[in-house]
Amino acid sequence: MLVKIFASAIFGVSAQTITVEVNIDQGVGYHLVGLPDSAIKESNFRINAALKNSNLKLPGKKITINMAPADLQKEGSAYDLPIAIGILAASEQVNFVDLDKYVMMGELSLDGSLRPIKGALPITIKAKEEGFKGVILPQQNADEASVVQGIKVFGIDNIKEIIDFFNGDILLEPHQVNLNQSFFDQMENYPFDFADVKGQENVKRAMEIAAAGGHNIILIGPPGSGKTMLAKRIASILPPLTIDEALETTKIHSVAGKLANQSLITIRPFINPHSTISDVALVGGGSYPQPGEISLSHNGVLFLDELPEFKRSVLEVMRQPLEDREVTISRAKFTVNYPASFMLVASMNPSPSGYFMDDPNNTSTSSEMQRYLNKISGPLLDRIDLHIEVNPVPFDDLSQERRGEKSKVIRDRVIKARDIQTKRFQDSKVHYNSQMGPKELDAYCFLDDSSKNLIKIVMEKLNLSARAYDRIIRVGRTIADLEGSEKILSKHISEAIQYRSLDRNQWM
């Protein structure tokens, strides 16, 4: 007897429906075809034990299983459940009804219980798009999948429960989650606040500008000056995720298996990889490509602490994602794309010894400092809009009892500036100022004569690149938006130029 069960395969952050065809005929054997990987080939051992421990059995006949389309590579243990159900239906041990209306996935334990899988969210989205009635997944994935409205999601604990459900012996209610409550709970419980930071008003101002325009920023200062403390709080002043952004971010974390017990990611990610990270771990890749730290920070913040300590090759692979906001991973038979629209926040010491040139604690020579800075290439620095010096906080600021401005107050100003940008770019694919291209710069960044002369002097004096010129104008546009000014004035350009510390020849 031939039975067809519907499952799903993950490619990038999208899913593709897979038809698992099970045919049982006279003879003996177990044949699994359709480009399965080792984990799928081992499924017969898990299925055999799970069926026996559920008072069922693997029929002693010729079992042929085809995973169509047969030219796509399938990987992972999540196909255990559809294969097992297909075998039970084809051997007529159980009389299933309406199997073709559901997509099911799940890894089987030897006792018949289900273990969680990766990619439940994109699987459910694809099932809804193709008109399936519902999806059947392990109970641990039910919250995540239930984020998708308009399709029934059934969370199952073990294979026996599925059999009873299709036989009509038990009635399962579709799983549901409260999206509004999820957003509220997680946003209110954000662990870091700018009110905890004393002093550093100039740095806070720069970070507010960076958040308002989605600009990349680097903090340069000695150990203990508060660079990491400040960086960890920048996500608290970014605008809340929209539902579309939350779904897109959750899909990436779902595919990577990083969701834990969350149903939906409702606060912007803050990813902080160690300086020993490899190229593949940062950008993504592998035999079966997985998203890297860059994609996991999509719609959020990627924080690289002690930037010069990262391998040069690791830093250079970031250049393309910073420009294109997408990571492309190519293999012989397929190519996958992972979104990577993140805000880069980096920090570094000004010298190998950790101090500025004029600091009495500095033991580094001028040439040693230059070699240290040369670990970061010019093209990468050009892609960072704001270079900010972070000096140690004076004792008087540290000892004062008055707390700083709360993140919520700063975030309200950032949201107002972002609203201006949303209206400005409503008819284009640009979302905020840092994404502006030549067309948008010409349309929305008109400079008066005084601003042009100011930039001309700075360009000639600092020998800035064309990319740095564009960055200054973009930052100036954001400063104007924070003030609610339609025009970019010379004072806005002047402040934007101040945030190019590493471009100054006399910086060291």
Tab-separated table of C-alpha atoms in Angstrom, residues 34-340:
chain	number	residue	atom	x	y	z
A	34	GLY	CA	15.623	10.942	-1.994
A	35	LEU	CA	19.057	12.260	-0.915
A	36	PRO	CA	18.733	11.690	2.846
A	37	ASP	CA	21.704	12.465	5.113
A	38	SER	CA	23.122	10.143	7.788
A	39	ALA	CA	20.679	11.292	10.480
A	40	ILE	CA	17.724	10.340	8.259
A	41	LYS	CA	19.293	7.010	7.255
A	42	GLU	CA	19.573	6.119	10.944
A	43	SER	CA	15.883	6.871	11.487
A	44	ASN	CA	14.839	3.221	11.065
A	45	PHE	CA	16.555	2.305	14.351
A	46	ARG	CA	14.821	5.102	16.265
A	47	ILE	CA	11.467	4.373	14.583
A	48	ASN	CA	11.714	0.643	15.270
A	49	ALA	CA	12.378	1.170	18.992
A	50	ALA	CA	9.753	3.936	19.299
A	51	LEU	CA	7.039	1.754	17.701
A	52	LYS	CA	7.857	-1.263	19.845
A	53	ASN	CA	7.756	0.813	23.021
A	54	SER	CA	4.374	2.195	21.911
A	55	ASN	CA	2.900	-1.317	21.415
A	56	LEU	CA	3.249	-1.048	17.620
A	57	LYS	CA	5.700	-2.666	15.226
A	58	LEU	CA	7.788	-2.192	12.126
A	59	PRO	CA	6.257	-4.553	9.522
A	60	GLY	CA	8.509	-7.384	8.328
A	61	LYS	CA	8.000	-6.539	4.658
A	62	LYS	CA	9.704	-4.563	1.937
A	63	ILE	CA	9.481	-0.893	2.928
A	64	THR	CA	10.395	1.742	0.337
A	65	ILE	CA	10.479	5.387	1.373
A	66	ASN	CA	10.965	8.201	-1.132
A	67	MET	CA	11.492	11.816	-0.070
A	68	ALA	CA	10.351	13.989	-2.975
A	69	PRO	CA	11.571	16.055	-4.684
A	70	ALA	CA	14.390	13.541	-4.849
A	71	ASP	CA	17.017	15.988	-6.145
A	72	LEU	CA	17.024	18.128	-2.963
A	73	GLN	CA	19.337	17.202	-0.099
A	74	LYS	CA	17.414	16.428	3.128
A	75	GLU	CA	19.081	16.613	6.530
A	76	GLY	CA	18.246	16.188	10.188
A	77	SER	CA	16.295	13.854	12.433
A	78	ALA	CA	13.027	15.815	12.194
A	79	TYR	CA	11.740	13.417	9.498
A	80	ASP	CA	11.360	10.582	12.041
A	81	LEU	CA	7.712	11.393	12.709
A	82	PRO	CA	6.382	11.605	9.111
A	83	ILE	CA	8.290	8.422	8.163
A	84	ALA	CA	6.925	6.539	11.200
A	85	ILE	CA	3.340	7.687	10.569
A	86	GLY	CA	3.714	6.773	6.883
A	87	ILE	CA	4.855	3.253	7.798
A	88	LEU	CA	1.927	2.790	10.203
A	89	ALA	CA	-0.565	4.011	7.586
A	90	ALA	CA	0.920	1.975	4.716
A	91	SER	CA	0.994	-1.217	6.804
A	92	GLU	CA	-2.648	-0.574	7.836
A	93	GLN	CA	-1.835	-0.946	11.526
A	94	VAL	CA	-3.762	2.276	12.079
A	95	ASN	CA	-6.551	3.826	10.009
A	96	PHE	CA	-5.573	7.446	9.467
A	97	VAL	CA	-7.988	10.011	7.992
A	98	ASP	CA	-7.092	13.391	6.455
A	99	LEU	CA	-3.331	12.798	6.599
A	100	ASP	CA	-2.907	14.882	3.462
A	101	LYS	CA	-4.216	18.003	5.212
A	102	TYR	CA	-1.351	18.262	7.683
A	103	VAL	CA	2.391	18.898	7.684
A	104	MET	CA	4.195	17.023	10.438
A	105	MET	CA	7.754	17.033	11.736
A	106	GLY	CA	9.471	15.720	14.841
A	107	GLU	CA	12.391	13.684	16.128
A	108	LEU	CA	11.463	10.432	17.879
A	109	SER	CA	12.982	9.244	21.122
A	110	LEU	CA	13.256	5.500	21.660
A	111	ASP	CA	10.249	5.568	24.007
A	112	GLY	CA	8.028	7.198	21.359
A	113	SER	CA	8.148	10.733	22.754
A	114	LEU	CA	8.935	13.701	20.511
A	115	ARG	CA	11.965	15.939	20.723
A	116	PRO	CA	12.005	19.580	19.481
A	117	ILE	CA	13.152	20.511	15.984
A	118	LYS	CA	14.717	23.525	14.271
A	119	GLY	CA	12.800	25.820	11.944
A	120	ALA	CA	9.255	25.333	13.254
A	121	LEU	CA	8.297	28.915	12.384
A	122	PRO	CA	9.274	28.889	8.659
A	123	ILE	CA	7.741	25.406	8.361
A	124	THR	CA	4.417	26.709	9.681
A	125	ILE	CA	4.529	29.807	7.460
A	126	LYS	CA	5.085	27.620	4.383
A	127	ALA	CA	2.293	25.230	5.388
A	128	LYS	CA	-0.116	28.158	5.681
A	129	GLU	CA	0.954	29.523	2.275
A	130	GLU	CA	0.250	26.151	0.648
A	131	GLY	CA	-3.190	25.814	2.198
A	132	PHE	CA	-2.667	23.012	4.724
A	133	LYS	CA	-5.209	22.697	7.512
A	134	GLY	CA	-2.617	22.427	10.255
A	135	VAL	CA	0.855	21.417	11.387
A	136	ILE	CA	1.776	18.734	13.911
A	137	LEU	CA	4.959	19.397	15.840
A	138	PRO	CA	6.596	18.509	19.167
A	139	GLN	CA	5.047	20.270	22.147
A	140	GLN	CA	8.224	22.314	22.736
A	141	ASN	CA	7.807	23.963	19.299
A	142	ALA	CA	4.106	24.790	19.695
A	143	ASP	CA	4.562	28.331	21.065
A	144	GLU	CA	6.929	29.263	18.260
A	145	ALA	CA	4.697	27.864	15.493
A	146	SER	CA	1.520	29.382	16.965
A	147	VAL	CA	2.834	32.853	16.169
A	148	VAL	CA	1.525	32.241	12.628
A	149	GLN	CA	-2.148	33.156	12.465
A	150	GLY	CA	-4.660	31.370	10.235
A	151	ILE	CA	-3.410	27.786	10.589
A	152	LYS	CA	-3.960	25.221	13.337
A	153	VAL	CA	-0.889	24.186	15.325
A	154	PHE	CA	-0.978	20.974	17.364
A	155	GLY	CA	1.741	20.355	19.941
A	156	ILE	CA	2.262	16.625	20.526
A	157	ASP	CA	4.156	14.841	23.317
A	158	ASN	CA	4.421	11.331	21.796
A	159	ILE	CA	3.518	9.264	18.738
A	160	LYS	CA	0.669	7.467	20.551
A	161	GLU	CA	-1.068	10.829	20.988
A	162	ILE	CA	-0.998	11.417	17.211
A	163	ILE	CA	-2.526	8.001	16.532
A	164	ASP	CA	-5.339	8.644	19.016
A	165	PHE	CA	-5.919	12.096	17.480
A	166	PHE	CA	-6.342	10.797	13.923
A	167	ASN	CA	-8.471	7.872	15.120
A	168	GLY	CA	-10.788	10.308	16.897
A	169	ASP	CA	-10.073	8.828	20.343
A	170	ILE	CA	-8.904	12.181	21.726
A	171	LEU	CA	-9.693	15.787	20.833
A	172	LEU	CA	-6.736	18.157	20.603
A	173	GLU	CA	-7.204	21.909	20.811
A	174	PRO	CA	-4.989	24.053	18.552
A	175	HIS	CA	-2.222	25.745	20.488
A	176	GLN	CA	-2.466	29.539	20.837
A	177	VAL	CA	-0.215	32.342	22.102
A	178	ASN	CA	-0.901	35.970	23.020
A	179	LEU	CA	1.415	38.023	20.781
A	180	ASN	CA	0.598	41.358	22.415
A	181	GLN	CA	1.461	39.980	25.848
A	182	SER	CA	4.723	38.533	24.510
A	183	PHE	CA	5.771	41.961	23.193
A	184	PHE	CA	4.818	43.721	26.424
A	185	ASP	CA	6.488	41.268	28.793
A	186	GLN	CA	9.860	41.168	27.069
A	187	MET	CA	10.148	44.913	26.326
A	188	GLU	CA	9.362	45.868	29.914
A	189	ASN	CA	11.944	43.448	31.287
A	190	TYR	CA	14.953	44.683	29.276
A	191	PRO	CA	17.904	44.248	31.663
A	192	PHE	CA	20.007	47.336	30.777
A	193	ASP	CA	19.243	51.051	30.998
A	194	PHE	CA	21.229	54.196	30.206
A	195	ALA	CA	20.155	55.574	33.595
A	196	ASP	CA	22.865	53.325	35.080
A	197	VAL	CA	25.603	55.205	33.183
A	198	LYS	CA	27.072	58.222	34.981
A	199	GLY	CA	28.788	60.892	32.940
A	200	GLN	CA	29.786	60.172	29.302
A	201	GLU	CA	27.176	62.594	27.976
A	202	ASN	CA	29.029	63.070	24.686
A	203	VAL	CA	29.138	59.304	24.109
A	204	LYS	CA	25.451	58.938	24.956
A	205	ARG	CA	24.691	61.661	22.420
A	206	ALA	CA	26.658	59.816	19.748
A	207	MET	CA	24.870	56.553	20.544
A	208	GLU	CA	21.506	58.297	20.326
A	209	ILE	CA	22.455	59.551	16.848
A	210	ALA	CA	23.628	56.057	15.869
A	211	ALA	CA	20.346	54.518	17.054
A	212	ALA	CA	18.236	57.188	15.340
A	213	GLY	CA	19.819	56.627	11.932
A	214	GLY	CA	20.884	52.974	12.191
A	215	HIS	CA	24.541	54.024	11.945
A	216	ASN	CA	27.535	51.824	12.754
A	217	ILE	CA	29.667	53.115	15.639
A	218	ILE	CA	33.064	52.373	17.185
A	219	LEU	CA	34.077	53.349	20.740
A	220	ILE	CA	37.778	54.016	21.380
A	221	GLY	CA	38.998	54.271	24.954
A	222	PRO	CA	41.187	52.779	27.697
A	223	PRO	CA	40.142	49.816	29.871
A	224	GLY	CA	37.521	50.721	32.469
A	225	SER	CA	36.169	53.744	30.599
A	226	GLY	CA	32.748	52.100	30.151
A	227	LYS	CA	32.793	51.049	26.488
A	228	THR	CA	31.149	47.654	27.084
A	229	MET	CA	28.667	49.083	29.570
A	230	LEU	CA	27.562	51.682	27.039
A	231	ALA	CA	27.410	49.206	24.146
A	232	LYS	CA	25.162	46.799	26.062
A	233	ARG	CA	22.602	49.558	26.521
A	234	ILE	CA	22.282	50.714	22.925
A	235	ALA	CA	19.616	48.087	22.157
A	236	SER	CA	17.467	49.660	24.909
A	237	ILE	CA	17.110	52.903	22.929
A	238	LEU	CA	16.336	51.311	19.553
A	239	PRO	CA	12.696	51.435	18.377
A	240	PRO	CA	10.615	48.354	19.272
A	241	LEU	CA	10.464	45.613	16.668
A	242	THR	CA	7.475	45.643	14.353
A	243	ILE	CA	5.561	42.357	13.996
A	244	ASP	CA	7.139	41.772	10.563
A	245	GLU	CA	10.642	42.388	11.938
A	246	ALA	CA	9.923	40.122	14.907
A	247	LEU	CA	8.785	37.291	12.629
A	248	GLU	CA	11.805	37.675	10.344
A	249	THR	CA	14.207	37.708	13.308
A	250	THR	CA	12.491	34.742	14.929
A	251	LYS	CA	12.751	32.720	11.696
A	252	ILE	CA	16.537	33.090	11.694
A	253	HIS	CA	16.871	32.069	15.337
A	254	SER	CA	14.439	29.198	14.755
A	255	VAL	CA	16.495	27.834	11.852
A	256	ALA	CA	19.640	28.100	13.991
A	257	GLY	CA	17.957	26.341	16.929
A	258	LYS	CA	18.545	29.366	19.205
A	259	LEU	CA	14.993	30.117	20.306
A	260	ALA	CA	15.034	28.104	23.547
A	261	ASN	CA	11.563	28.510	25.088
A	262	GLN	CA	10.664	31.765	23.333
A	263	SER	CA	7.631	31.870	21.063
A	264	LEU	CA	8.648	35.143	19.407
A	265	ILE	CA	11.687	37.408	19.605
A	266	THR	CA	10.202	40.770	20.577
A	267	ILE	CA	13.312	42.747	21.564
A	268	ARG	CA	16.155	43.528	19.214
A	269	PRO	CA	18.960	40.951	19.396
A	270	PHE	CA	22.287	41.896	20.970
A	271	ILE	CA	24.967	39.490	19.743
A	272	ASN	CA	28.435	39.635	21.313
A	273	PRO	CA	30.821	37.060	19.757
A	274	HIS	CA	34.263	36.405	21.236
A	275	SER	CA	37.337	37.699	19.419
A	276	THR	CA	38.466	34.106	18.679
A	277	ILE	CA	35.417	33.462	16.470
A	278	SER	CA	36.029	31.923	13.038
A	279	ASP	CA	34.931	33.286	9.665
A	280	VAL	CA	32.249	30.591	9.254
A	281	ALA	CA	30.854	31.084	12.765
A	282	LEU	CA	30.530	34.829	12.188
A	283	VAL	CA	29.132	34.850	8.646
A	284	GLY	CA	27.517	31.407	8.517
A	285	GLY	CA	28.180	28.312	6.461
A	286	GLY	CA	28.951	24.620	6.855
A	287	SER	CA	28.070	21.567	4.756
A	288	TYR	CA	24.415	22.323	5.467
A	289	PRO	CA	24.596	26.132	5.713
A	290	GLN	CA	23.525	27.615	9.025
A	291	PRO	CA	23.184	31.315	9.871
A	292	GLY	CA	26.166	32.893	11.631
A	293	GLU	CA	26.348	35.536	14.341
A	294	ILE	CA	25.901	38.276	11.729
A	295	SER	CA	22.487	36.932	10.692
A	296	LEU	CA	21.491	36.230	14.305
A	297	SER	CA	21.962	39.960	14.951
A	298	HIS	CA	19.561	40.847	12.088
A	299	ASN	CA	17.322	43.776	13.117
A	300	GLY	CA	19.513	44.219	16.184
A	301	VAL	CA	23.068	44.912	17.304
A	302	LEU	CA	26.332	43.080	16.586
A	303	PHE	CA	28.875	44.084	19.250
A	304	LEU	CA	32.537	43.349	18.544
A	305	ASP	CA	34.521	44.035	21.706
A	306	GLU	CA	38.268	44.701	21.267
A	307	LEU	CA	37.953	44.928	17.483
A	308	PRO	CA	41.703	44.690	16.631
A	309	GLU	CA	41.883	41.329	18.473
A	310	PHE	CA	39.648	39.702	15.845
A	311	LYS	CA	41.434	37.928	12.998
A	312	ARG	CA	41.898	40.115	9.940
A	313	SER	CA	40.082	37.576	7.746
A	314	VAL	CA	37.080	37.619	10.107
A	315	LEU	CA	36.811	41.397	9.925
A	316	GLU	CA	37.163	41.478	6.157
A	317	VAL	CA	34.285	39.043	5.549
A	318	MET	CA	31.987	41.574	7.238
A	319	ARG	CA	32.504	44.177	4.549
A	320	GLN	CA	30.034	42.692	2.073
A	321	PRO	CA	27.222	42.102	4.636
A	322	LEU	CA	27.679	45.654	5.948
A	323	GLU	CA	27.038	47.007	2.451
A	324	ASP	CA	24.446	44.563	1.125
A	325	ARG	CA	22.737	43.710	4.448
A	326	GLU	CA	22.602	40.117	3.324
A	327	VAL	CA	24.854	37.052	3.549
A	328	THR	CA	25.051	34.753	0.527
A	329	ILE	CA	26.410	31.219	1.002
A	330	SER	CA	27.010	29.240	-2.176
A	331	ARG	CA	27.421	25.490	-2.509
A	332	ALA	CA	27.792	23.280	-5.581
A	333	LYS	CA	24.078	22.501	-5.874
A	334	PHE	CA	22.386	25.441	-4.171
A	335	THR	CA	22.737	28.954	-2.773
A	336	VAL	CA	21.119	30.280	0.397
A	337	ASN	CA	20.669	33.885	1.510
A	338	TYR	CA	20.429	35.014	5.109
A	339	PRO	CA	19.329	38.560	5.963
A	340	ALA	CA	21.964	40.561	7.849
